[in-house]
Structure formats: C-alpha cells, structure tokens
mmCIF file of C-alpha atoms and ligand atoms in Angstrom:
data_model
loop_
_atom_site.group_PDB
_atom_site.id
_atom_site.type_symbol
_atom_site.label_atom_id
_atom_site.label_comp_id
_atom_site.label_asym_id
_atom_site.label_seq_id
_atom_site.Cartn_x
_atom_site.Cartn_y
_atom_site.Cartn_z
ATOM 1 C CA MET A 1 -60.297 14.498 10.457
ATOM 2 C CA ARG A 2 -60.309 13.797 6.561
ATOM 3 C CA ILE A 3 -62.511 11.474 3.681
ATOM 4 C CA ASN A 4 -60.217 11.019 0.897
ATOM 5 C CA PRO A 5 -62.492 8.899 -1.808
ATOM 6 C CA SER A 6 -60.187 6.635 -4.197
ATOM 7 C CA ILE A 7 -61.503 7.000 -7.258
ATOM 8 C CA LEU A 8 -60.634 3.732 -7.834
ATOM 9 C CA SER A 9 -64.481 2.743 -7.762
ATOM 10 C CA ALA A 10 -65.031 5.911 -9.459
ATOM 11 C CA ASP A 11 -67.333 5.653 -13.367
ATOM 12 C CA PHE A 12 -63.608 6.616 -15.243
ATOM 13 C CA SER A 13 -65.683 7.388 -18.395
ATOM 14 C CA ASP A 14 -67.947 10.258 -16.873
ATOM 15 C CA MET A 15 -64.449 11.583 -14.071
ATOM 16 C CA ALA A 16 -65.836 15.441 -14.544
ATOM 17 C CA ASN A 17 -68.676 14.829 -13.491
ATOM 18 C CA GLN A 18 -67.899 11.661 -10.363
ATOM 19 C CA LEU A 19 -64.965 14.393 -8.715
ATOM 20 C CA ALA A 20 -67.592 17.078 -9.027
ATOM 21 C CA SER A 21 -69.762 14.787 -7.149
ATOM 22 C CA ILE A 22 -67.642 14.486 -4.714
ATOM 23 C CA ALA A 23 -66.615 17.670 -3.995
ATOM 24 C CA SER A 24 -67.642 17.798 0.234
ATOM 25 C CA ALA A 25 -64.718 15.947 0.767
ATOM 26 C CA ASP A 26 -60.905 16.900 1.831
ATOM 27 C CA MET A 27 -58.883 15.236 -0.538
ATOM 28 C CA VAL A 28 -59.403 12.939 -4.173
ATOM 29 C CA HIS A 29 -56.571 9.895 -3.619
ATOM 30 C CA VAL A 30 -55.980 8.529 -7.021
ATOM 31 C CA ASP A 31 -54.946 5.168 -7.099
ATOM 32 C CA VAL A 32 -51.471 4.790 -9.808
ATOM 33 C CA MET A 33 -51.157 0.711 -10.144
ATOM 34 C CA ASP A 34 -48.093 -0.722 -12.884
ATOM 35 C CA SER A 35 -49.458 -4.702 -12.600
ATOM 36 C CA HIS A 36 -45.534 -4.873 -11.771
ATOM 37 C CA PHE A 37 -45.916 -3.851 -8.217
ATOM 38 C CA VAL A 38 -49.256 -4.864 -7.860
ATOM 39 C CA PRO A 39 -51.667 -7.422 -10.420
ATOM 40 C CA ASN A 40 -53.304 -4.438 -11.341
ATOM 41 C CA LEU A 41 -52.931 -1.742 -13.735
ATOM 42 C CA THR A 42 -54.840 1.411 -13.833
ATOM 43 C CA PHE A 43 -53.640 4.676 -14.870
ATOM 44 C CA GLY A 44 -50.523 7.114 -15.799
ATOM 45 C CA LEU A 45 -49.032 9.954 -15.512
ATOM 46 C CA PRO A 46 -51.118 12.286 -18.234
ATOM 47 C CA VAL A 47 -54.214 10.808 -17.268
ATOM 48 C CA VAL A 48 -53.942 11.628 -13.743
ATOM 49 C CA ASN A 49 -52.537 15.225 -14.906
ATOM 50 C CA ASN A 50 -55.690 15.831 -17.119
ATOM 51 C CA TRP A 51 -58.197 14.893 -13.952
ATOM 52 C CA LYS A 52 -57.050 16.828 -12.313
ATOM 53 C CA LYS A 53 -57.393 19.831 -13.910
ATOM 54 C CA VAL A 54 -61.648 19.171 -13.753
ATOM 55 C CA SER A 55 -61.151 18.711 -9.909
ATOM 56 C CA PRO A 56 -62.069 21.213 -7.291
ATOM 57 C CA LEU A 57 -60.242 19.189 -4.661
ATOM 58 C CA ASP A 58 -56.632 18.575 -4.396
ATOM 59 C CA PHE A 59 -54.582 15.383 -5.223
ATOM 60 C CA ASP A 60 -54.224 12.497 -2.648
ATOM 61 C CA VAL A 61 -52.054 10.065 -5.360
ATOM 62 C CA HIS A 62 -51.468 6.883 -3.997
ATOM 63 C CA LEU A 63 -48.280 5.436 -6.252
ATOM 64 C CA MET A 64 -48.034 1.279 -6.131
ATOM 65 C CA ILE A 65 -45.647 0.554 -8.597
ATOM 66 C CA ASP A 66 -42.083 0.283 -9.528
ATOM 67 C CA ASP A 67 -39.424 2.838 -9.300
ATOM 68 C CA PRO A 68 -41.433 5.660 -7.615
ATOM 69 C CA ASP A 69 -37.720 7.092 -7.018
ATOM 70 C CA HIS A 70 -38.097 7.715 -10.958
ATOM 71 C CA TRP A 71 -41.395 8.578 -10.848
ATOM 72 C CA ALA A 72 -43.245 10.102 -8.074
ATOM 73 C CA PRO A 73 -41.346 13.574 -8.436
ATOM 74 C CA ARG A 74 -43.305 13.799 -11.624
ATOM 75 C CA TYR A 75 -46.404 13.117 -10.124
ATOM 76 C CA ALA A 76 -45.478 15.831 -7.681
ATOM 77 C CA GLU A 77 -45.054 17.859 -10.268
ATOM 78 C CA GLU A 78 -48.896 18.958 -10.712
ATOM 79 C CA SER A 79 -50.575 16.970 -7.152
ATOM 80 C CA GLU A 80 -50.933 18.502 -3.977
ATOM 81 C CA MET A 81 -49.382 15.378 -2.168
ATOM 82 C CA VAL A 82 -47.897 11.607 -3.490
ATOM 83 C CA THR A 83 -47.485 9.297 -1.401
ATOM 84 C CA PHE A 84 -45.492 6.633 -2.520
ATOM 85 C CA HIS A 85 -44.480 2.665 -1.520
ATOM 86 C CA ILE A 86 -41.649 2.193 0.575
ATOM 87 C CA GLU A 87 -41.324 -1.280 -0.321
ATOM 88 C CA SER A 88 -40.704 -0.421 -4.129
ATOM 89 C CA ALA A 89 -38.444 2.775 -2.814
ATOM 90 C CA LYS A 90 -34.492 2.762 -3.552
ATOM 91 C CA GLN A 91 -33.067 6.390 -1.579
ATOM 92 C CA PRO A 92 -36.554 7.044 0.572
ATOM 93 C CA GLU A 93 -34.435 9.765 1.542
ATOM 94 C CA LYS A 94 -34.066 11.742 -1.882
ATOM 95 C CA ILE A 95 -37.422 11.088 -2.977
ATOM 96 C CA ILE A 96 -38.925 12.512 0.125
ATOM 97 C CA GLU A 97 -35.918 15.903 0.346
ATOM 98 C CA LYS A 98 -36.913 15.589 -3.734
ATOM 99 C CA ILE A 99 -40.763 16.781 -3.202
ATOM 100 C CA ARG A 100 -40.756 18.152 0.087
ATOM 101 C CA GLU A 101 -38.335 21.111 -2.316
ATOM 102 C CA MET A 102 -41.574 21.014 -4.966
ATOM 103 C CA GLY A 103 -42.938 23.001 -2.224
ATOM 104 C CA LYS A 104 -45.352 20.292 -2.777
ATOM 105 C CA ARG A 105 -47.043 17.145 0.862
ATOM 106 C CA VAL A 106 -44.946 13.704 0.350
ATOM 107 C CA GLY A 107 -45.661 10.016 2.323
ATOM 108 C CA ILE A 108 -44.892 6.075 2.033
ATOM 109 C CA ALA A 109 -47.398 4.051 2.344
ATOM 110 C CA LEU A 110 -46.988 0.495 3.983
ATOM 111 C CA LYS A 111 -48.447 -2.740 2.859
ATOM 112 C CA PRO A 112 -49.991 -4.706 5.639
ATOM 113 C CA ASN A 113 -46.895 -6.882 6.436
ATOM 114 C CA THR A 114 -44.842 -4.458 6.309
ATOM 115 C CA PRO A 115 -43.723 -3.235 9.865
ATOM 116 C CA ILE A 116 -43.089 0.656 10.640
ATOM 117 C CA ASP A 117 -40.059 0.914 13.212
ATOM 118 C CA PRO A 118 -37.627 0.802 10.856
ATOM 119 C CA TYR A 119 -38.938 3.970 8.892
ATOM 120 C CA ARG A 120 -39.303 5.799 12.324
ATOM 121 C CA GLU A 121 -36.261 8.301 11.430
ATOM 122 C CA LEU A 122 -38.224 9.032 7.793
ATOM 123 C CA ILE A 123 -40.927 10.527 10.000
ATOM 124 C CA PRO A 124 -39.950 14.314 10.654
ATOM 125 C CA ASN A 125 -39.590 14.884 7.167
ATOM 126 C CA LEU A 126 -43.292 13.331 6.013
ATOM 127 C CA ASP A 127 -46.189 14.563 5.315
ATOM 128 C CA GLN A 128 -47.972 10.960 5.561
ATOM 129 C CA VAL A 129 -48.113 7.574 6.702
ATOM 130 C CA LEU A 130 -50.444 4.938 4.914
ATOM 131 C CA VAL A 131 -51.586 2.380 6.803
ATOM 132 C CA MET A 132 -53.049 -0.252 3.930
ATOM 133 C CA THR A 133 -55.586 -2.003 5.589
ATOM 134 C CA VAL A 134 -55.742 -4.506 2.686
ATOM 135 C CA GLU A 135 -53.588 -5.735 0.225
ATOM 136 C CA PRO A 136 -52.977 -3.001 -2.181
ATOM 137 C CA GLY A 137 -54.024 -4.168 -5.840
ATOM 138 C CA PHE A 138 -57.687 -4.060 -6.029
ATOM 139 C CA GLY A 139 -60.563 -2.348 -4.088
ATOM 140 C CA GLY A 140 -63.678 -3.524 -2.727
ATOM 141 C CA GLN A 141 -61.921 -6.277 -0.036
ATOM 142 C CA LYS A 142 -61.983 -6.615 3.763
ATOM 143 C CA PHE A 143 -60.538 -4.847 5.876
ATOM 144 C CA MET A 144 -57.027 -6.538 7.451
ATOM 145 C CA ILE A 145 -58.144 -5.489 12.211
ATOM 146 C CA GLU A 146 -54.379 -7.576 11.905
ATOM 147 C CA VAL A 147 -53.806 -4.192 10.999
ATOM 148 C CA LEU A 148 -54.909 -2.348 14.168
ATOM 149 C CA PRO A 149 -51.128 -2.306 15.742
ATOM 150 C CA LYS A 150 -49.624 -1.590 13.955
ATOM 151 C CA ILE A 151 -51.721 1.418 13.145
ATOM 152 C CA ARG A 152 -51.486 2.536 17.019
ATOM 153 C CA GLN A 153 -48.348 1.750 16.945
ATOM 154 C CA ALA A 154 -47.812 4.604 13.628
ATOM 155 C CA ARG A 155 -50.061 6.809 16.123
ATOM 156 C CA GLU A 156 -47.580 6.759 19.067
ATOM 157 C CA LEU A 157 -44.492 7.033 16.188
ATOM 158 C CA ILE A 158 -45.985 10.310 14.837
ATOM 159 C CA ASP A 159 -47.121 12.037 17.905
ATOM 160 C CA SER A 160 -43.566 12.074 19.453
ATOM 161 C CA GLU A 161 -41.398 12.285 16.194
ATOM 162 C CA ASN A 162 -44.245 14.931 13.885
ATOM 163 C CA PRO A 163 -47.235 15.178 15.257
ATOM 164 C CA SER A 164 -48.984 17.632 12.365
ATOM 165 C CA CYS A 165 -47.759 14.340 10.130
ATOM 166 C CA TYR A 166 -51.661 12.179 8.180
ATOM 167 C CA LEU A 167 -52.099 8.954 9.413
ATOM 168 C CA GLN A 168 -53.910 7.877 7.205
ATOM 169 C CA VAL A 169 -55.705 4.205 6.227
ATOM 170 C CA ASP A 170 -56.304 2.778 2.806
ATOM 171 C CA GLY A 171 -59.277 -0.585 1.812
ATOM 172 C CA GLY A 172 -61.583 -1.797 3.831
ATOM 173 C CA ILE A 173 -63.230 1.263 4.730
ATOM 174 C CA ASN A 174 -66.741 1.896 5.835
ATOM 175 C CA LEU A 175 -69.659 2.585 8.268
ATOM 176 C CA GLU A 176 -68.803 -0.054 10.231
ATOM 177 C CA THR A 177 -64.820 -0.365 10.230
ATOM 178 C CA ILE A 178 -64.521 3.581 10.265
ATOM 179 C CA ASP A 179 -64.247 3.737 14.141
ATOM 180 C CA MET A 180 -61.998 0.985 14.705
ATOM 181 C CA ALA A 181 -59.397 2.986 12.376
ATOM 182 C CA LYS A 182 -60.603 5.722 14.096
ATOM 183 C CA GLU A 183 -60.133 4.551 17.211
ATOM 184 C CA ALA A 184 -56.852 3.144 16.908
ATOM 185 C CA GLY A 185 -55.617 6.537 15.963
ATOM 186 C CA ALA A 186 -55.854 7.197 11.879
ATOM 187 C CA ASP A 187 -56.383 10.896 10.770
ATOM 188 C CA THR A 188 -57.646 10.036 7.324
ATOM 189 C CA PHE A 189 -60.001 8.242 6.226
ATOM 190 C CA VAL A 190 -59.439 6.495 1.978
ATOM 191 C CA ALA A 191 -62.693 5.468 1.172
ATOM 192 C CA GLY A 192 -63.362 4.006 -2.551
ATOM 193 C CA SER A 193 -66.381 1.482 -2.788
ATOM 194 C CA ALA A 194 -68.186 3.095 0.229
ATOM 195 C CA VAL A 195 -68.631 6.027 -1.830
ATOM 196 C CA PHE A 196 -68.944 5.157 -5.461
ATOM 197 C CA ASP A 197 -70.684 1.795 -4.958
ATOM 198 C CA GLY A 198 -73.856 3.541 -3.542
ATOM 199 C CA ILE A 199 -76.254 6.194 -5.829
ATOM 200 C CA ASP A 200 -74.856 9.320 -4.005
ATOM 201 C CA PRO A 201 -71.456 9.609 -3.403
ATOM 202 C CA ALA A 202 -72.218 12.926 -1.166
ATOM 203 C CA LYS A 203 -74.493 11.243 1.070
ATOM 204 C CA ALA A 204 -71.727 8.863 1.035
ATOM 205 C CA ILE A 205 -69.470 10.832 2.956
ATOM 206 C CA GLU A 206 -71.797 12.948 4.661
ATOM 207 C CA GLY A 207 -72.786 9.313 6.387
ATOM 208 C CA LEU A 208 -68.819 8.485 7.189
ATOM 209 C CA ARG A 209 -68.039 12.135 8.458
ATOM 210 C CA ALA A 210 -70.819 11.986 11.069
ATOM 211 C CA ARG A 211 -69.931 8.160 11.689
ATOM 212 C CA LEU A 212 -66.681 10.176 12.477
ATOM 213 C CA ASN A 213 -67.972 12.738 14.771
ATOM 214 C CA GLY A 214 -70.723 10.553 16.419
HETATM 215 C C1 DX5 B 1 -56.036 -0.605 -2.788
HETATM 216 C C2 DX5 B 1 -56.095 0.759 -3.129
HETATM 217 C C3 DX5 B 1 -57.304 1.477 -2.322
HETATM 218 C C4 DX5 B 1 -58.616 1.226 -2.381
HETATM 219 C C5 DX5 B 1 -59.456 1.016 -1.789
HETATM 220 O O1 DX5 B 1 -54.996 -0.848 -3.551
HETATM 221 O O2 DX5 B 1 -54.988 1.447 -2.472
HETATM 222 O O3 DX5 B 1 -57.555 3.118 -2.298
HETATM 223 O O4 DX5 B 1 -59.545 2.204 -3.826
HETATM 224 O O5 DX5 B 1 -61.239 0.397 -2.041
HETATM 225 P P1 DX5 B 1 -61.818 0.229 -1.199
HETATM 226 O O6 DX5 B 1 -62.277 1.811 -0.200
HETATM 227 O O7 DX5 B 1 -63.529 0.112 -1.386
HETATM 228 O O8 DX5 B 1 -61.060 -0.819 -0.047
HETATM 229 ZN ZN1 ZN B 2 -54.896 3.745 -2.499
#
C-alpha cells in the first residue's frame, strides 16, 4: 500500500520545505495541467525538474495535458514514473515503449467516464493504472463512488495480466473514503487536500496509513 501526496495542494512558494514535510510518503504525486486537456493550468517541465532536485522522494508525474506523445518521455528524463491520460494519447503503445526503454515507470490514467476494458492489452506493459475518482482539473473535490466498479474491474484485469502493476486512485481520497478505494482493490493512494490542507502533512500521511493498516 502506497500513499503519494499530491503537491497540487501544497504551498508553491515554499516547495523545498513542503517536499521535506512529506518525506514519510512513498512518492510525490505531481499534477501537470495545461489548460487544454483540463480547465486549469499548473506548472511545466522546468518547474518539475527543479523541484525534483530538492525532493527526498521519487516523482509520480500525472500528466493532464494534450500531446502526451511528445511530452511524456520528456518528463521521464528526470522523473521516476510518468502517467499520461489515455484520452489524449495518439499512440499509447509507443509512449509506453519509449519510457520503458528509458528504464522509467509508465502508467495510463482514466477519467471517471473512460472504460478500462478497451485498454486491457496495454496492461502487461504498464507499471501503473490510475483510475480518477474525480473529474481531473482541481483538488478538493468529492470522491465519486460510482467509479468503484471500475476500480474492481481494474483490480481483476491487473491480477490476471500483470500483478506487479500499481492500481492508483486519485481524487477525493481522505480518512472517510480511503477504505472504500482499498476494498475495491486500489494499492496506491493519491491525497492532496487531505495531506496539505491541515497543519501537519506528516501526521496526515500517518493517519491515512493507519487507516489502511487498521
Ligand atoms: C486532480 C488531481 C489530483 C488532485 C487530488 O485533477 O489529479 O491529484 O490533486 O486532490 P484531492 O486529494 O484534494 O482530491
Ligand atoms: Zn493527480
């Protein structure tokens, strides 16, 4: 079970300290948005690469952008894992192959209404499947329980095709919702507002872990 805090809810003016405050997590979830694929704009490659230099943890980059065919391998140059949205990928097999050749991890992300079944043949070559539990674009939204059946289906496909692949959930994960996501089969949990909106990010991570282990 992995907890990957999303820095979307962190204080961008103080990133070195914010990254240090989540050192007890598994990876840092980095939300890249381009105001085209999603109606919000965050940060791009030079910013991510600079933050990477001061991070104690590996980067789990979530690309919510048009043209991941061009950009995903570039993010993989410095970061350990890059997950792109299948909805905007033209040749997903090529992106996956390129990033794996670089010796990095690669994942596909699915919006709440995107089915997983058409992509089952990709699973043997993936390191992560990210099932969005909110519409991508903003932190602090409510967990969509209607996505739970797709998490279960993803669990079954991963168990049969590639058991070492991570099943990540992202959106609205907190102390109230993490059990449902775990029960449905998720093993990697992104939490933005639940980690950074309180006073102590390390305590929040500890609380989520305790809930997973309890
Ligand atoms: C939303 C992002 C999420 C977001 C999660 O589009 O992909 O990673 O930061 O934030 P919370 O945990 O607040 O829903
Ligand atoms: Zn994300």
